[in-house]
Coordinates of C-alpha atoms and ligand atoms in Angstrom, one line a residue:
M23 CA -20.1 -11.1 144.5
T24 CA -23.2 -12.8 145.9
N25 CA -25.4 -10.9 148.4
S26 CA -24.0 -13.1 151.1
H27 CA -20.3 -12.8 150.2
L28 CA -17.7 -12.5 152.9
N29 CA -15.6 -9.3 153.0
P30 CA -11.8 -9.2 153.5
G31 CA -11.1 -9.3 157.3
S32 CA -13.5 -12.2 157.8
T33 CA -12.1 -15.5 159.1
V34 CA -12.1 -18.8 157.3
G35 CA -11.9 -21.8 159.6
I36 CA -10.1 -24.8 158.2
L37 CA -10.4 -28.4 159.6
G38 CA -7.1 -30.0 159.0
G39 CA -3.5 -28.7 159.2
G40 CA -1.6 -30.4 156.4
Q41 CA -0.1 -28.9 153.2
L42 CA -3.5 -28.4 151.6
G43 CA -4.6 -26.3 154.6
R44 CA -1.3 -24.4 154.4
M45 CA -1.8 -23.5 150.7
L46 CA -5.5 -22.6 151.4
S47 CA -4.4 -20.3 154.2
L48 CA -1.9 -18.5 152.0
A49 CA -4.5 -18.0 149.2
A50 CA -7.0 -16.7 151.8
A51 CA -4.5 -14.3 153.1
R52 CA -3.9 -12.9 149.6
L53 CA -7.6 -12.0 149.5
G54 CA -7.4 -10.3 152.9
F55 CA -9.0 -13.1 154.9
N56 CA -7.8 -14.5 158.3
T57 CA -7.6 -18.2 158.7
H58 CA -8.1 -20.4 161.8
I59 CA -6.6 -23.9 161.6
Y60 CA -8.2 -26.7 163.7
S61 CA -5.9 -29.8 164.0
P62 CA -4.9 -32.3 166.7
E63 CA -1.3 -31.6 165.7
P64 CA 0.3 -28.7 167.6
H65 CA 2.9 -28.2 164.9
C66 CA 1.7 -28.7 161.3
P67 CA 2.2 -27.1 157.9
A68 CA -0.9 -25.0 158.0
K69 CA -0.5 -23.6 161.6
S70 CA 2.9 -22.2 160.8
V71 CA 1.3 -19.8 158.3
S72 CA -1.9 -19.0 160.1
A73 CA -2.3 -16.6 163.0
L74 CA -5.2 -18.5 164.6
A75 CA -5.0 -22.1 165.6
T76 CA -6.8 -24.7 167.8
T77 CA -5.1 -27.9 168.9
A78 CA -7.8 -30.4 169.8
K79 CA -9.1 -33.8 168.7
Y80 CA -11.7 -34.0 165.9
S81 CA -13.9 -35.9 168.4
D82 CA -13.9 -33.0 170.9
K83 CA -17.3 -31.6 170.1
K84 CA -17.0 -28.7 172.6
A85 CA -13.8 -27.5 170.9
I86 CA -15.2 -28.0 167.4
A87 CA -18.3 -25.9 168.3
E88 CA -16.2 -23.2 169.9
F89 CA -13.9 -23.1 166.8
A90 CA -16.9 -22.9 164.5
R91 CA -18.5 -20.1 166.5
S92 CA -15.2 -18.1 166.3
V93 CA -15.1 -18.1 162.5
D94 CA -17.3 -16.8 159.6
I95 CA -17.2 -20.0 157.5
V96 CA -15.8 -23.5 157.9
T97 CA -14.1 -25.7 155.3
F98 CA -11.9 -28.7 155.4
E99 CA -8.7 -30.0 153.7
F100 CA -9.3 -33.7 154.0
E101 CA -12.3 -35.9 153.4
N102 CA -12.0 -38.3 156.3
I103 CA -13.3 -35.9 158.9
P104 CA -15.8 -37.7 161.1
I105 CA -19.3 -36.8 159.9
D106 CA -20.3 -36.0 163.5
T107 CA -17.5 -33.4 163.7
A108 CA -18.7 -31.8 160.4
V109 CA -22.3 -31.7 161.6
T110 CA -21.2 -30.1 165.0
A111 CA -19.4 -27.4 163.1
A112 CA -22.2 -26.9 160.5
V113 CA -24.8 -26.3 163.3
E114 CA -22.8 -23.2 164.4
T115 CA -21.5 -21.8 161.1
P116 CA -22.0 -22.4 157.3
L117 CA -19.7 -25.3 156.3
Y118 CA -18.7 -25.9 152.7
P119 CA -18.3 -28.2 150.7
P120 CA -21.6 -29.7 152.0
I121 CA -21.7 -32.7 154.3
E122 CA -23.4 -34.8 151.5
A123 CA -20.1 -34.6 149.6
L124 CA -18.3 -36.0 152.7
F125 CA -20.8 -38.8 152.9
A126 CA -20.3 -39.6 149.2
A127 CA -16.5 -39.6 149.4
Q128 CA -15.9 -41.4 152.6
D129 CA -17.3 -44.8 151.5
R130 CA -16.3 -46.2 148.1
L131 CA -19.6 -47.9 147.7
T132 CA -21.7 -44.8 148.4
E133 CA -19.4 -42.9 146.1
K134 CA -19.8 -45.3 143.2
E135 CA -23.6 -45.4 143.7
F136 CA -23.8 -41.6 143.8
I137 CA -21.6 -41.1 140.8
S138 CA -23.3 -43.7 138.6
D139 CA -26.9 -43.7 139.8
T140 CA -27.5 -40.1 140.9
A141 CA -25.1 -38.1 138.7
G142 CA -25.3 -40.5 135.7
V143 CA -21.5 -40.6 135.2
P144 CA -19.7 -43.8 134.3
V145 CA -17.7 -45.8 136.9
A146 CA -16.0 -49.2 136.7
P147 CA -18.5 -52.1 137.1
Y148 CA -18.5 -52.9 140.9
H149 CA -19.9 -55.3 143.5
P150 CA -20.1 -54.9 147.3
V151 CA -18.1 -57.5 149.3
N152 CA -18.9 -58.3 152.9
N153 CA -17.3 -61.7 153.2
A154 CA -14.9 -64.1 151.4
F155 CA -17.8 -65.7 149.5
D156 CA -18.8 -62.3 148.1
A157 CA -15.2 -61.7 147.0
V158 CA -15.3 -65.0 145.0
R159 CA -18.7 -64.1 143.6
A160 CA -17.5 -60.7 142.6
L161 CA -14.7 -62.3 140.5
K162 CA -17.2 -64.5 138.7
I163 CA -19.5 -61.5 138.0
L164 CA -17.0 -58.9 137.1
G165 CA -14.5 -60.8 135.0
E166 CA -11.0 -62.2 135.2
K167 CA -9.3 -59.5 137.1
I168 CA -10.7 -57.3 139.9
V169 CA -9.4 -54.8 142.4
L170 CA -10.7 -55.4 145.9
K171 CA -10.7 -52.2 148.0
T172 CA -11.7 -51.4 151.5
R173 CA -14.8 -49.2 151.5
R174 CA -13.3 -46.7 153.9
L175 CA -9.9 -45.1 154.6
G176 CA -8.0 -46.3 151.5
Y177 CA -5.7 -43.8 149.8
D178 CA -2.5 -43.9 147.6
G179 CA -3.1 -47.6 146.8
K180 CA -3.4 -48.6 150.5
G181 CA -6.3 -50.8 151.4
Q182 CA -6.5 -52.5 148.0
S183 CA -5.5 -55.7 146.3
I184 CA -5.6 -57.1 142.7
V185 CA -7.3 -60.5 142.5
T186 CA -7.2 -62.9 139.5
N187 CA -8.4 -66.3 141.0
E188 CA -10.7 -67.7 143.8
D189 CA -7.9 -68.3 146.3
D190 CA -6.6 -64.8 145.8
A191 CA -10.1 -63.5 146.3
K192 CA -10.4 -65.2 149.7
S193 CA -6.8 -64.3 150.9
A194 CA -7.2 -60.7 149.7
Y195 CA -10.4 -60.2 151.7
K196 CA -8.5 -61.6 154.8
F197 CA -5.4 -59.4 154.0
L198 CA -7.6 -56.3 153.9
G199 CA -8.8 -57.0 157.4
E200 CA -12.2 -58.7 156.7
V201 CA -13.8 -55.2 156.7
P202 CA -16.6 -54.1 154.3
C203 CA -15.1 -53.9 150.8
I204 CA -16.0 -53.2 147.2
A205 CA -14.7 -55.1 144.2
E206 CA -14.2 -53.2 140.9
Q207 CA -13.5 -54.6 137.5
F208 CA -9.8 -54.0 136.6
I209 CA -9.8 -51.3 134.0
P210 CA -7.0 -51.5 131.4
F211 CA -6.8 -47.7 131.1
R212 CA -4.4 -45.9 128.7
R213 CA -3.8 -43.1 131.2
E214 CA -5.1 -41.4 134.4
V215 CA -6.5 -37.9 134.1
S216 CA -8.3 -35.6 136.4
V217 CA -10.4 -32.5 136.4
I218 CA -10.5 -29.8 139.1
A219 CA -13.7 -27.9 139.1
A220 CA -15.6 -25.5 141.4
R221 CA -19.1 -24.3 142.1
G222 CA -19.8 -21.0 143.9
L223 CA -22.4 -20.0 146.4
N224 CA -24.6 -18.7 143.6
G225 CA -24.2 -21.8 141.4
E226 CA -21.5 -20.4 139.1
V227 CA -19.3 -23.2 137.9
A228 CA -15.7 -23.3 136.5
A229 CA -13.3 -26.1 135.5
Y230 CA -9.6 -26.2 134.7
P231 CA -8.5 -28.0 131.5
L232 CA -7.8 -31.8 131.6
I233 CA -4.8 -32.8 133.8
E234 CA -2.7 -35.9 133.0
N235 CA -1.4 -37.7 136.1
E236 CA 1.5 -40.1 136.5
H237 CA 1.9 -42.2 139.6
R238 CA 4.9 -43.9 141.1
D239 CA 4.4 -46.5 143.8
H240 CA 0.8 -45.5 143.9
I241 CA 1.7 -41.9 144.9
L242 CA 1.1 -39.0 142.5
H243 CA 4.5 -38.2 140.9
K244 CA 3.7 -35.8 138.1
S245 CA 0.7 -33.8 136.7
I246 CA 0.6 -31.9 133.5
C247 CA -2.0 -29.3 132.5
P248 CA -3.4 -28.9 129.9
A249 CA -3.0 -32.6 129.0
L250 CA -2.9 -33.7 125.4
G251 CA -6.3 -34.3 123.9
D252 CA -9.5 -32.4 124.4
G253 CA -10.6 -34.2 127.5
G254 CA -13.9 -35.4 126.0
D255 CA -16.6 -35.2 128.6
A256 CA -14.4 -34.8 131.6
Q257 CA -15.5 -31.2 132.5
T258 CA -19.1 -32.0 131.8
H259 CA -18.9 -35.1 134.1
A260 CA -17.3 -33.0 136.8
I261 CA -19.9 -30.3 136.6
R262 CA -22.7 -32.8 136.7
I263 CA -21.2 -34.2 139.9
L264 CA -21.0 -30.7 141.4
E265 CA -24.6 -29.9 140.5
N266 CA -26.0 -33.2 141.8
L267 CA -24.3 -32.6 145.2
D268 CA -25.5 -28.9 145.3
Y269 CA -21.8 -28.4 145.9
V270 CA -19.9 -25.3 147.0
G271 CA -16.1 -25.2 146.7
V272 CA -13.4 -27.1 144.7
I273 CA -13.8 -30.7 143.9
A274 CA -11.3 -33.1 142.2
V275 CA -12.6 -35.9 139.9
E276 CA -10.1 -38.6 139.0
F277 CA -10.7 -40.6 135.8
F278 CA -9.4 -43.6 133.9
E279 CA -9.2 -42.9 130.2
L280 CA -9.7 -46.0 128.0
D281 CA -8.4 -46.6 124.5
G282 CA -10.8 -44.6 122.3
G283 CA -11.1 -41.8 124.9
K284 CA -14.0 -43.0 127.0
L285 CA -13.7 -41.7 130.6
I286 CA -14.6 -43.7 133.8
V287 CA -14.5 -42.0 137.2
N288 CA -12.2 -43.7 139.6
E289 CA -12.9 -41.4 142.6
I290 CA -13.8 -37.9 143.7
A291 CA -12.1 -35.8 146.4
P292 CA -14.3 -33.0 147.9
R293 CA -11.4 -30.7 148.4
V294 CA -8.4 -29.1 146.7
H295 CA -6.2 -31.8 145.3
N296 CA -2.5 -32.7 144.6
S297 CA -3.2 -32.9 140.8
G298 CA -4.2 -29.2 140.9
H299 CA -1.0 -27.8 142.4
W300 CA 0.3 -26.8 138.9
S301 CA -2.3 -24.1 139.0
M302 CA -0.3 -22.1 141.6
D303 CA 2.0 -20.9 138.8
A304 CA -0.2 -21.1 135.8
G305 CA -1.1 -17.5 135.3
C306 CA -4.8 -18.0 136.2
I307 CA -6.7 -18.2 139.5
D308 CA -5.1 -21.2 141.4
Q309 CA -7.2 -24.0 142.9
F310 CA -6.7 -22.7 146.5
E311 CA -7.9 -19.2 145.7
L312 CA -10.7 -20.7 143.6
H313 CA -11.9 -22.7 146.7
I314 CA -11.7 -19.6 148.9
R315 CA -13.6 -17.5 146.3
A316 CA -16.2 -20.2 145.9
I317 CA -17.0 -20.7 149.6
T318 CA -16.9 -16.9 150.4
G319 CA -19.3 -16.0 147.6
W320 CA -16.8 -14.2 145.4
P321 CA -16.7 -14.5 141.6
L322 CA -14.7 -17.6 140.6
G323 CA -12.4 -15.8 138.1
G324 CA -10.4 -17.4 135.3
T325 CA -9.4 -21.1 135.2
N326 CA -7.8 -21.1 131.8
P327 CA -3.9 -21.2 132.1
P328 CA -2.3 -19.2 129.3
F329 CA 0.6 -21.7 129.2
K330 CA 1.4 -25.3 130.1
V331 CA 2.7 -26.3 133.5
E332 CA 4.2 -29.5 134.8
M333 CA 4.0 -30.3 138.6
I334 CA 6.4 -32.8 140.2
N335 CA 6.0 -33.9 143.8
L336 CA 9.0 -33.8 146.1
I337 CA 8.5 -37.1 148.1
G338 CA 10.9 -38.1 150.9
D339 CA 14.5 -37.6 149.9
D340 CA 13.5 -35.8 146.6
V341 CA 13.4 -32.7 148.7
K342 CA 17.2 -32.8 148.7
Q343 CA 17.1 -31.7 145.1
V344 CA 15.9 -28.2 146.1
P345 CA 19.2 -26.4 146.0
D346 CA 19.7 -27.6 142.4
L347 CA 16.1 -27.0 141.4
A348 CA 16.4 -23.4 142.8
K349 CA 18.9 -22.7 140.1
S350 CA 16.6 -23.6 137.2
P351 CA 14.8 -20.8 135.4
Y352 CA 10.9 -21.1 135.2
T353 CA 10.9 -23.6 138.1
K354 CA 8.8 -22.6 141.1
I355 CA 9.4 -24.4 144.4
H356 CA 6.7 -24.9 147.1
L357 CA 7.8 -26.5 150.4
Y358 CA 5.4 -27.5 153.1
G359 CA 7.6 -26.7 156.2
K360 CA 7.9 -30.4 157.3
S361 CA 11.1 -30.8 159.3
E362 CA 11.3 -34.6 159.3
I363 CA 11.9 -36.3 155.9
R364 CA 10.2 -39.8 155.7
P365 CA 9.9 -42.2 152.8
G366 CA 6.6 -41.6 151.0
R367 CA 6.1 -38.2 152.8
K368 CA 5.1 -35.3 150.6
M369 CA 7.6 -32.6 151.5
G370 CA 6.8 -30.1 148.7
H371 CA 6.4 -29.9 144.9
F372 CA 7.8 -27.8 142.1
N373 CA 6.1 -26.4 139.0
R374 CA 7.9 -26.1 135.7
L375 CA 6.4 -23.5 133.3
I376 CA 6.5 -24.7 129.7
F377 CA 6.4 -21.8 127.2
Ligands
LIG415 P1 -7.4 -45.5 144.3 O1 -6.9 -45.5 145.7 O2 -8.7 -46.0 144.1 O3 -7.2 -44.1 143.6 O4 -6.4 -46.4 143.4 C1 -5.0 -46.2 143.4 C2 -4.5 -46.6 142.0 O5 -4.8 -48.0 141.7 C3 -5.2 -45.8 140.8 O6 -4.6 -44.6 140.6 C4 -5.0 -46.8 139.7 O7 -3.7 -46.7 139.2 C5 -5.1 -48.2 140.4 N1 -6.5 -48.7 140.3 C6 -7.5 -48.4 141.2 N2 -8.7 -49.0 140.8 C7 -8.4 -49.6 139.6 C8 -9.2 -50.3 138.7 N3 -10.5 -50.6 138.9 N4 -8.6 -50.8 137.5 C9 -7.3 -50.6 137.3 N5 -6.5 -49.9 138.1 C10 -7.0 -49.4 139.3

């Protein structure tokens, strides 16, 4: 434990009330912590497993300050929290991961600059795009095929468009709302992989083995850990990113793996991540407990799973498979307590242990 570790009985404040907040709360409870969820949604997955809750807007600075004063530490479960909100909370109570990580992750241009220029980790060649002319120029500079992405608020493939000619470049910029964008060279990757890593209050670092991810309709479908192959520099890259941000907590680093094994970072998420859900049943410290340990100054514990695990998301109607899945041996089901099934909505996931 660090000198400034938090004891069981302390309260962890979590900004955000989705499934990540729910699983963080459950992990915190196992270590004897209380959790307090702050979310504008009165009924949400995290509030139904947490004794303390605030329902208010993220822009309500008075409510944010009061919430932060009532807890021993503040963390968050999504990276699009307004920076102002995070600063208001951090003035009252220690907030981890650090605000610099939010800055880096909220804007794809800042993110790419930080990863390549500060941390020295490879990213796809990119070019800022602020008008249709820039979009055409980016295509000339970067090659035959580019991906035009909005700098802010893109996720699960939303806010991006593939461009292969000048007319496409102009119409894609218009289609994306004529907002600040970034163009990236299209990377012909052989697979998508990620690393989940953590850094503690005293600088201790830990990383899980390489994870292989498969997407369907731009949404994560399956993650397998450990992935085939040794992962090359994946862990080293993730740890370099953690150290350059003076980070505390869990981070996810998503990579494209090229033929030949070279890794290029696609993006970082300064939080627990869907591609780390397999860890809940992997016989080592899971990513949610790892995050709670890191931010409360506890030792990080073991991140090496003794066996292989496959995680599959239950998206929309997939959740109707649960009665059948429940009959399978070595299948662990995790549901998020969402009553309404909607297409594309993450309702839960299951982990299959592979011995
Ligand atoms: P993102 O929202 O940036 O994670 O992108 C969503 C998905 O689009 C990724 O998981 C990739 O499958 C694909 N993608 C994004 N950027 C690129 C790129 N530069 N080259 C090839 N595919 C990409």
